[in-house]
Tab-separated table of C-alpha atoms and ligand atoms in Angstrom:
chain	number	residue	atom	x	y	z
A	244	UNK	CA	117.846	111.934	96.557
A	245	UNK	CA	118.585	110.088	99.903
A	246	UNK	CA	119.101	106.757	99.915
A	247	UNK	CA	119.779	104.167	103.125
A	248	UNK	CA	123.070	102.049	102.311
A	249	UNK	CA	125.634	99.695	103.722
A	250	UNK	CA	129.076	98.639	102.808
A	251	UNK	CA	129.871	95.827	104.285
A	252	UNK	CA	128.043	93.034	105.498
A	253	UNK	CA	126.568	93.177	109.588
A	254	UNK	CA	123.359	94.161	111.480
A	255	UNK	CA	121.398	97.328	111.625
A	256	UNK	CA	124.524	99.212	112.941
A	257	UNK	CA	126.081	99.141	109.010
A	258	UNK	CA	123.172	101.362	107.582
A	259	UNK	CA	123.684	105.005	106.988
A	260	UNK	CA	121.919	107.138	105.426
A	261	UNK	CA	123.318	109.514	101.859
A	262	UNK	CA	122.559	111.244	99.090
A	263	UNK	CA	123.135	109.958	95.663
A	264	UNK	CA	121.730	110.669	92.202
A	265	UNK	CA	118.849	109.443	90.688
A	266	UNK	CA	119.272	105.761	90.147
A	267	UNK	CA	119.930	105.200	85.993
A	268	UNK	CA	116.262	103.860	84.308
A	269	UNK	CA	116.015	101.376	81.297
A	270	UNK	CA	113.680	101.352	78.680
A	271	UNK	CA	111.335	98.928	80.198
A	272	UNK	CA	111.529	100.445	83.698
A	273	UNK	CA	109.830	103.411	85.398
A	274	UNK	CA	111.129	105.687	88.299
A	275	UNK	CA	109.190	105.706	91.885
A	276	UNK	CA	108.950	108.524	94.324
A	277	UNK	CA	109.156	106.126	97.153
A	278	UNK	CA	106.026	106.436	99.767
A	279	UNK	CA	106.903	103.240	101.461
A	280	UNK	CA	109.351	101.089	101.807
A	281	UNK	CA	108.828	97.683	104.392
A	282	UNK	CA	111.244	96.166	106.266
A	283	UNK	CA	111.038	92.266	105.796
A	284	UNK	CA	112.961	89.807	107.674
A	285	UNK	CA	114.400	88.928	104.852
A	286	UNK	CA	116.382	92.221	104.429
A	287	UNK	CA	118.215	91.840	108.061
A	288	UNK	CA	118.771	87.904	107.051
A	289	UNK	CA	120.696	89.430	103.959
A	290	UNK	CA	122.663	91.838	105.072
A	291	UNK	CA	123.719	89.675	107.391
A	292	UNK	CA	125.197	87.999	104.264
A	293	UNK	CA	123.541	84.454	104.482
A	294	UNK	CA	122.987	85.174	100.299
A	295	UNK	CA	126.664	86.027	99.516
A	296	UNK	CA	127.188	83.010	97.613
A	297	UNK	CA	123.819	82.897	95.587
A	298	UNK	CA	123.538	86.428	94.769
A	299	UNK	CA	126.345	88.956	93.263
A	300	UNK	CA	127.040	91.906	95.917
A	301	UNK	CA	127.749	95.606	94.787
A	302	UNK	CA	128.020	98.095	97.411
A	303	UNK	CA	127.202	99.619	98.851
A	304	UNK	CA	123.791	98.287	98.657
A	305	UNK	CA	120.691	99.823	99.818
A	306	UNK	CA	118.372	97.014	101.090
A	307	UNK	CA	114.602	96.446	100.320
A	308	UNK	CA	112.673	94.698	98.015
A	309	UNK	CA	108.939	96.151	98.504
A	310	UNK	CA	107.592	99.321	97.613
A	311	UNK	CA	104.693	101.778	96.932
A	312	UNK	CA	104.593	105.106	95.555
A	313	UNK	CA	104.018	107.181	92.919
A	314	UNK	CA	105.672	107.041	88.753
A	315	UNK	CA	107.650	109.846	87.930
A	316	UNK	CA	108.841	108.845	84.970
A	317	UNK	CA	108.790	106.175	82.133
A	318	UNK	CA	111.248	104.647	80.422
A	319	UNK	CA	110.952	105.346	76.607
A	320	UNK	CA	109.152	101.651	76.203
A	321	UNK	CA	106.759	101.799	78.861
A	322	UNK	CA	102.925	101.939	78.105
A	323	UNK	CA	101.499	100.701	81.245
A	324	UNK	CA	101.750	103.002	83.522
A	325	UNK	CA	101.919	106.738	82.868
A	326	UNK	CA	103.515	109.866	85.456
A	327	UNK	CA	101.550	110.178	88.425
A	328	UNK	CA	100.152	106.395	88.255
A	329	UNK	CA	100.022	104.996	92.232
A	330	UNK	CA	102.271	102.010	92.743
A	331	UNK	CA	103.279	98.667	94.478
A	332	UNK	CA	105.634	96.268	94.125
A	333	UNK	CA	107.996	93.443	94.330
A	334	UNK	CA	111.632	95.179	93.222
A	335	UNK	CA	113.549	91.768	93.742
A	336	UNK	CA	116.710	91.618	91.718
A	337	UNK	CA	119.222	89.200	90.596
A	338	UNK	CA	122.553	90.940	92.228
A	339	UNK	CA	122.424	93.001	95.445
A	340	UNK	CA	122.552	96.452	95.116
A	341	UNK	CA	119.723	99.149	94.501
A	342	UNK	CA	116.851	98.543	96.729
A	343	UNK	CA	113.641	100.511	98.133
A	344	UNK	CA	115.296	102.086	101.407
A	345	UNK	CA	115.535	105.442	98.967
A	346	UNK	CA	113.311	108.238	98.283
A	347	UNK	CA	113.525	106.853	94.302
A	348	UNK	CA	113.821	103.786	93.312
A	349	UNK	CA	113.931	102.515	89.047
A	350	UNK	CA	112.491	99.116	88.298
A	351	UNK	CA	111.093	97.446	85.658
A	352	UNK	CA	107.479	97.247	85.072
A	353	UNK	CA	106.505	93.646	85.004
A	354	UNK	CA	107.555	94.369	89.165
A	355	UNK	CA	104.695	96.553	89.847
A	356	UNK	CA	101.136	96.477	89.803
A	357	UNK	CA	98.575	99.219	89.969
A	358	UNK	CA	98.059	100.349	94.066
A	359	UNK	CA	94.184	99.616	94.970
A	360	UNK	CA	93.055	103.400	95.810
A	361	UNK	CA	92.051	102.493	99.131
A	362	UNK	CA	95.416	101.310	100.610
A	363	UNK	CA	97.587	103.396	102.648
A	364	UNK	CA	101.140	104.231	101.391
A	365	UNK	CA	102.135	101.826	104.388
A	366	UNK	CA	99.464	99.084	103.676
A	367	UNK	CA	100.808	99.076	100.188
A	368	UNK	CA	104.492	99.000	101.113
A	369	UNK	CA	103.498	95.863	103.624
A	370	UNK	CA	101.690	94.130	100.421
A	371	UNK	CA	104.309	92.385	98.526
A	372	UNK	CA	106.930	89.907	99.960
A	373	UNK	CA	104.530	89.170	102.552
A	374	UNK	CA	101.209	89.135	100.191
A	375	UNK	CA	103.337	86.974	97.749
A	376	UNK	CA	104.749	84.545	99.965
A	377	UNK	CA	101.425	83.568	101.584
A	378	UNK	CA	99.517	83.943	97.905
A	379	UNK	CA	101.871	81.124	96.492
A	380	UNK	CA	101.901	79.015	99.623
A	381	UNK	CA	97.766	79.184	100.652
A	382	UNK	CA	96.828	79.661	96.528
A	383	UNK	CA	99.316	77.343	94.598
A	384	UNK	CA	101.342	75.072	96.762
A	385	UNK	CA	98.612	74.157	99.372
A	386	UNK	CA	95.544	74.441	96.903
A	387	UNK	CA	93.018	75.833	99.787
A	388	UNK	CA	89.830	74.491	98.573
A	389	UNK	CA	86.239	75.758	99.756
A	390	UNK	CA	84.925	73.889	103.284
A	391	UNK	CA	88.610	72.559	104.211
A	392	UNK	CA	89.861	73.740	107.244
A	393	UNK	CA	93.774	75.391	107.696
A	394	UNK	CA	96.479	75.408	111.138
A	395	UNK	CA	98.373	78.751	109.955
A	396	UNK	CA	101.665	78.854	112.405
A	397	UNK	CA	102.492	82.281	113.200
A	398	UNK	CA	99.167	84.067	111.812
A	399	UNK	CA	99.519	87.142	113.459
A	400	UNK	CA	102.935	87.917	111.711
A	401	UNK	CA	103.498	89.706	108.601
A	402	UNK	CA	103.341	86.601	106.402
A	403	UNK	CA	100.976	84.819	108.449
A	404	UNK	CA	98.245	87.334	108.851
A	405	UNK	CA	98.234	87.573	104.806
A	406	UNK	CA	98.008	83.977	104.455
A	407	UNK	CA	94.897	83.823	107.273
A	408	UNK	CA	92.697	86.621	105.015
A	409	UNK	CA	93.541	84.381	101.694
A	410	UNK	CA	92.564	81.042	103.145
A	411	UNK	CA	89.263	82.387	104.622
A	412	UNK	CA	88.864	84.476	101.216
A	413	UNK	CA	88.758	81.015	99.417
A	414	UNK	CA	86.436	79.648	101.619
A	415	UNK	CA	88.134	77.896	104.313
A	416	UNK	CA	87.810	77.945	108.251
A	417	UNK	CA	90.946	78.849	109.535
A	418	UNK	CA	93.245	77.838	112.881
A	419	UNK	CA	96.233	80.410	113.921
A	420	UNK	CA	98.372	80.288	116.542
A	421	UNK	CA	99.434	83.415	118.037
A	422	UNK	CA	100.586	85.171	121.327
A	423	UNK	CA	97.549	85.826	123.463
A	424	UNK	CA	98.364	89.722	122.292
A	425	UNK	CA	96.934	88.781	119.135
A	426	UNK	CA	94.240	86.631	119.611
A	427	UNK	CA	91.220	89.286	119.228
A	428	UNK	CA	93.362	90.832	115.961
A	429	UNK	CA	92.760	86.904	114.659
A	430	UNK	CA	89.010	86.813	115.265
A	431	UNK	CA	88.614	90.149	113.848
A	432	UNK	CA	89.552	88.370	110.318
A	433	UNK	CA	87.365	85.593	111.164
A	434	UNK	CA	89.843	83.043	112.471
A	435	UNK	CA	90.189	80.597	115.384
A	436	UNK	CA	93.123	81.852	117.664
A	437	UNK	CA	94.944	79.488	119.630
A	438	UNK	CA	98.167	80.011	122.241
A	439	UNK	CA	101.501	78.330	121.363
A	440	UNK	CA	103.158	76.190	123.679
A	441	UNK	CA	102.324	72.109	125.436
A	442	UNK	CA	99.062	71.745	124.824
A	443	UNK	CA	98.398	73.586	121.826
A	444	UNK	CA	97.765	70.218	119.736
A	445	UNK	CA	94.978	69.567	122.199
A	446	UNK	CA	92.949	72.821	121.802
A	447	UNK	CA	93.393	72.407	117.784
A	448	UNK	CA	91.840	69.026	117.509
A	449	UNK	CA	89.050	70.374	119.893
A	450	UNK	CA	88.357	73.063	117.210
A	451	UNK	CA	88.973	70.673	114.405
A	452	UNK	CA	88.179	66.983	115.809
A	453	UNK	CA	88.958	65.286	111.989
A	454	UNK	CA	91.749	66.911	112.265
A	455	UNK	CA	93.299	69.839	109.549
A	456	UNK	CA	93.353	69.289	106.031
A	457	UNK	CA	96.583	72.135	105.270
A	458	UNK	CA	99.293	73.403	107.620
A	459	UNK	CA	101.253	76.553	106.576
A	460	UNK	CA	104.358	77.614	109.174
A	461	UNK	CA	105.160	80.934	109.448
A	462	UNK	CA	106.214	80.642	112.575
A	463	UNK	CA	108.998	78.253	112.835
A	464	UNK	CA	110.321	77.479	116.621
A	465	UNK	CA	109.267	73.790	115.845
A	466	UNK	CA	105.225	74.262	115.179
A	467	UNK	CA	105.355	71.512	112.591
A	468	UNK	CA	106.652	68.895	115.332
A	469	UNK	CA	102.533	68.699	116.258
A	470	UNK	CA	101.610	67.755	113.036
A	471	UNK	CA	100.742	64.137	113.725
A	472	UNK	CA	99.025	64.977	116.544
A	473	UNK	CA	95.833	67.817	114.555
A	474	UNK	CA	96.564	66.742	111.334
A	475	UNK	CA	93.686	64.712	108.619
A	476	UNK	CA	95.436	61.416	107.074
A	477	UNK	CA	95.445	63.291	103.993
A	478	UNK	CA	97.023	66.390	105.018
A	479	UNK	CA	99.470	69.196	102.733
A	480	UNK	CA	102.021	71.043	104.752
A	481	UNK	CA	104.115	74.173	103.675
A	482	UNK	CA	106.495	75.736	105.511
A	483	UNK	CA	108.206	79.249	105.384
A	484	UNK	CA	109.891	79.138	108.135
A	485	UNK	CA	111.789	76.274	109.082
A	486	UNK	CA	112.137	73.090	106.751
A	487	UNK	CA	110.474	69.382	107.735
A	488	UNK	CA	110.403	65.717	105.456
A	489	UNK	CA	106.908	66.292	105.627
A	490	UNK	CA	106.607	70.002	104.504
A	491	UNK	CA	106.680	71.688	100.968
A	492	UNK	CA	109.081	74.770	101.575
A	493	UNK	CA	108.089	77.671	99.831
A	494	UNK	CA	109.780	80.647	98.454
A	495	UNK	CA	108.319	83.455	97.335
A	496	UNK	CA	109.173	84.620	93.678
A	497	UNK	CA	107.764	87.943	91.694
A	498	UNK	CA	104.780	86.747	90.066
A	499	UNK	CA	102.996	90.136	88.401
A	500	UNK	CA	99.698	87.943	88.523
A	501	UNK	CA	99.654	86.838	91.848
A	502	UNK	CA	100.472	90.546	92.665
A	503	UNK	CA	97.293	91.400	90.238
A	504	UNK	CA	95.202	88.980	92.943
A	505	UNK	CA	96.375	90.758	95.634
A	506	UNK	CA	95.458	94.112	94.504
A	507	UNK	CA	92.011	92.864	93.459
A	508	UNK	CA	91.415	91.030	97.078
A	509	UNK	CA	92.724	94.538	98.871
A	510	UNK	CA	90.127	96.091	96.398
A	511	UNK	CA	87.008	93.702	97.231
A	512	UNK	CA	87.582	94.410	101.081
A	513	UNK	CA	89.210	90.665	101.609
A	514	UNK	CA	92.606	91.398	102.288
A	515	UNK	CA	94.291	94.491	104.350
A	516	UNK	CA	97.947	93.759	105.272
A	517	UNK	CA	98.417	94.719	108.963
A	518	UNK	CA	100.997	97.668	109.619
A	519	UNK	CA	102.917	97.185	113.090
A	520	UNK	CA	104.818	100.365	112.887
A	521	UNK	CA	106.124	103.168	110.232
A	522	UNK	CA	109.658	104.872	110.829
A	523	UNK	CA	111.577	108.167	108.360
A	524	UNK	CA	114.433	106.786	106.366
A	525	UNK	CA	117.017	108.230	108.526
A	526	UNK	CA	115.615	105.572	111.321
A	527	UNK	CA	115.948	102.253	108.973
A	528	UNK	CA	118.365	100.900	111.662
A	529	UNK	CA	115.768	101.324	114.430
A	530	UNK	CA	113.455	99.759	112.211
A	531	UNK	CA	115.656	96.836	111.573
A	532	UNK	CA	116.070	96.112	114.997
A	533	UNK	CA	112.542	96.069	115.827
A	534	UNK	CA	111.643	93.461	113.579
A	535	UNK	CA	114.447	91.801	114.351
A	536	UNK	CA	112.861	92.028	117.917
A	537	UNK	CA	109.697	90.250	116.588
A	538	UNK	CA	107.635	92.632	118.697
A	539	UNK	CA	106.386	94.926	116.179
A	540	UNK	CA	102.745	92.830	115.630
A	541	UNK	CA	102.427	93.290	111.688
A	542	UNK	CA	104.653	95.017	109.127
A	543	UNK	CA	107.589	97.229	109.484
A	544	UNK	CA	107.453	100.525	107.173
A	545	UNK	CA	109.833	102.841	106.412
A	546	UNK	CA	108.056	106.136	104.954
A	547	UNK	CA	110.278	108.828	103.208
A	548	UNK	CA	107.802	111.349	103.712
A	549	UNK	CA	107.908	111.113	107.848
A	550	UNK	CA	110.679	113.571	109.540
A	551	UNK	CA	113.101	112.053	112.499
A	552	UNK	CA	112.865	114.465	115.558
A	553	UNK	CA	115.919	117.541	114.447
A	554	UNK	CA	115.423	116.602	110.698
B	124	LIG	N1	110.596	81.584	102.071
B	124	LIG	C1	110.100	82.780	101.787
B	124	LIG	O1	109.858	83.106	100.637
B	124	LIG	C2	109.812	83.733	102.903
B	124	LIG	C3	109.118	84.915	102.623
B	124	LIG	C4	108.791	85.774	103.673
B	124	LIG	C5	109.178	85.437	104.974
B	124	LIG	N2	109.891	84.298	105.217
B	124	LIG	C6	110.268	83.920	106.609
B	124	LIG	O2	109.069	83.577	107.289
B	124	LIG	C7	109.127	83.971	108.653
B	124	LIG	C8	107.931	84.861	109.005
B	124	LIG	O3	108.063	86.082	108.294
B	124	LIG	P1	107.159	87.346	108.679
B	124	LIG	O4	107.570	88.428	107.766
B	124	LIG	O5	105.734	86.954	108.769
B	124	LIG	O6	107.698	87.638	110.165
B	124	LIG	P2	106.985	88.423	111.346
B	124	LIG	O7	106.047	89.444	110.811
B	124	LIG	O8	108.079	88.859	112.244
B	124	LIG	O9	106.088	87.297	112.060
B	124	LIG	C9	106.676	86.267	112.801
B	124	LIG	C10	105.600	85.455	113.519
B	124	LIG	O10	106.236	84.488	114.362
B	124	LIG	C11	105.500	84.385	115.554
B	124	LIG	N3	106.392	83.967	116.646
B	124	LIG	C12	107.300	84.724	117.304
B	124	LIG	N4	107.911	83.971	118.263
B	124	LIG	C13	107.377	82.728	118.180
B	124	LIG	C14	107.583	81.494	118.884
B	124	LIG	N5	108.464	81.398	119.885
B	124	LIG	N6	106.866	80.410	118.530
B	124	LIG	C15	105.979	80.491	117.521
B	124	LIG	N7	105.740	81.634	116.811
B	124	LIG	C16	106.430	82.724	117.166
B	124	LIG	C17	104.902	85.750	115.803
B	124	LIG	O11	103.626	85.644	116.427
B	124	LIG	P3	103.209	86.365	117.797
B	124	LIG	O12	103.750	87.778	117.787
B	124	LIG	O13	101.708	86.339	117.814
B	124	LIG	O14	103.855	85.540	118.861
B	124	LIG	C18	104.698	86.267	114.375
B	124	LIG	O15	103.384	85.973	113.943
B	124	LIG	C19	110.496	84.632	108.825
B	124	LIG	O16	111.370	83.653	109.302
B	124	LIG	C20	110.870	85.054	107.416
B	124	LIG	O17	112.270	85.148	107.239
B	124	LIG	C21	110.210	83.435	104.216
C-alpha cells in the first residue's frame, strides 16, 4: 500500500510519498481501505513539531487523524462492524506515527462510527476533527439552548461552519463572521453573516440588540477582543482558536457518541460538512499548503482513489 510520510519535523516540503506493508491490526481494531483522508490544521501545526514534548514521535510518521472508507478486515474480537461496512472516524492516537494519509489505515473500533449513506467519501473524511470540535464546544461546553442566540467567529471555516449547522440544529439563531466570499454560503444554512474588521461589533448588536448569549472563536486574529461590546451580561464564551480570561478553551477529544450525533444529524439533513477542495495522495504537500493558505473555503481532502496528472 502507499502511504504519505515524513521523517523529520518541517512544513509540507518533508512529505513523500512510499509504499509500505499493511499496517499490523489488533484484536479490537479493523483495517480501512482509505476513501478519504482530510487535512486539518492541526496536522501542519504538528509536523511542525509544536507536540514533540506531549506526544512520543516514531518516524517516520504519516500524518492524519480523520478518515472514511470502507472495512476490510476485522480483528478476531470485533463484532461491530463486519467487511465491506462504510466508515468514519476519529484515528487520534497517543504517540505519533500511523495516520490516515495511506491507502489503509488499522484502528480500533471504539474510533469509528457507521458512515450515514448519503455522505460523500469527502464529506465523511471532513466529518470528524472538525464535527467533534464544534459538537463539544456548541453541545457540551457552551450548552446552546433553544431561542438563545450565538456570535460563531470564523463560521465559514472547517470548524466553524460545523459549529453554525449544530447551533441552529438545537434551535438557536445564529451570528458568523466571515469574508464577504462567504456570506451567501452562511445564509444558505440559515445564519446571519457579518464582515470582520472596525465596525463589526456595531452590525452584531444591530442584529442582536440584547446582545449574544454564547460566543464560539474559530477564528482567532483577536475576535474575542469585541466581546464586551455584543455580548448579554450573562454570556459563555469558548474559544478554539486563540485563548482569553474570559473564554473556555476547548479541545476536541474522540468521543464515539458525539461521533454517533454527528452521523445521525448528517442523516436527518441538519448537518453537511463543507468540502473546499479534494487532492490524490501523491499531492498531500499541495494540500498542506493550501490550508495552510486559509483560502481553501471548507475542508481539505485527500482521496486515494483520485490520480495526479502522469500517475
Ligand atoms: N482545540 C481544538 O480541539 C481544535 C480543533 C480543530 C481546530 N482547531 C483550530 O481552530 C482553528 C480553525 O480551524 P478550522 O479547521 O476551522 O480552520 P479553517 O477551515 O482554515 O477555517 C479558518 C477560519 O478562519 C477565518 N479567518 C481567516 N482569516 C481570518 C482573519 N484575519 N480574521 C478572522 N477570521 C479569519 C476563515 O474565514 P473566511 O475564509 O470567511 O475569512 C475561516 O472561517 C485553527 O486554528 C485550528 O488549528 C482547534
Amino acid at each position: 500500500m502507499k502511504r504519505v510520510v515524513y521523517r523529520a519535523f518541517g512544513g509540507p516540503e518533508q512529505l513523500v510519498i512510499e509504499e509500505a506493508p499493511l499496517p499490523r491490526m489488533a484484536q479490537d481494531s479493523v483495517l480501512v481501505r482509505v476513501r478519504g483522508a482530510a487535512v486539518n490544521p492541526a496536522d501542519i501545526a504538528i509536523q511542525h513539531g509544536v507536540m514533540k514534548d506531549q506526544m512520543d514521535t516514531f518516524f517516520p510518521v504519516t500524518p492524519g487523524w480523520d478518515v472514511a472508507g470502507t472495512v476490510e478486515a476485522i480483528g478476531a474480537g470485533v463484532s461491530e462492524f463486519v467487511p465491506g461496512d462504510e466508515v468514519l472516524g476519529y484515528t487520534r492516537q497517543a504517540v505519533l506515527h500511523q495516520g490516515t494519509y495511506a491507502e489503509m489505515v488499522a484502528t480500533p473500533v471504539g474510533t469509528l462510527v457507521h458512515k450515514p449513506r448519503s455522505m460523500t467519501w469527502a464529506e465523511a473524511a471532513a466529518l470528524p476533527l472538525g464535527g467533534l470540535t464544534a459538537y463539544q464546544a456548541i453541545v457540551h461546553t457552551l450548552r446552546v439552548r433553544k431561542g438563545e442566540s450565538v456570535l460563531i467567529h470564523g463560521a465559514s471555516g472547517g470548524v466553524g461552519s460545523l459549529a453554525s449547522q449544530i447551533a441552529i440544529a438545537q434551535g438557536a439563531r445564529v451570528i458568523g463572521t466571515a469574508s464577504a466570499s462567504n456570506h451567501a454560503y452562511l445564509a444558505s444554512l440559515g445564519a446571519d453573516p457579518v464582515a470582520y474588521g472596525e465596525h463589526a461589533a456595531g452590525r452584531i448588536r444591530e442584529l442582536a440588540p440584547a446582545g449574544v448569549d454564547a460566543i464560539f472563536d474559530a477564528a482567532g486574529h483577536g475576535s474575542l477582543q469585541m466581546t464586551g461590546a455584543v455580548a448579554a451580561p450573562q454570556v459563555r464564551v469558548a474559544t478554539i482558536a486563540d485563548s482569553a480570561p474570559h473564554a473556555t478553551t476547548v479541545y476536541a477529544r474522540l468521543d464515539a457518541g458525539d461521533l454517533e450525533a454527528l452521523a445521525a444529524l448528517v442523516a436527518g439533513g441538519k448537518l453537511k460538512p463543507r468540502v473546499g477542495a479534494t487532492f490524490p495522495l501523491s499531492q498531500a504537500a499541495a494540500a498542506q499548503r493550501l490550508v495552510a493558505a486559509g483560502s481553501a473555503r471548507g475542508r481539505v481532502v485527500l482521496l486515494p482513489s483520485l490520480a495526479a496528472p502522469g500517475e
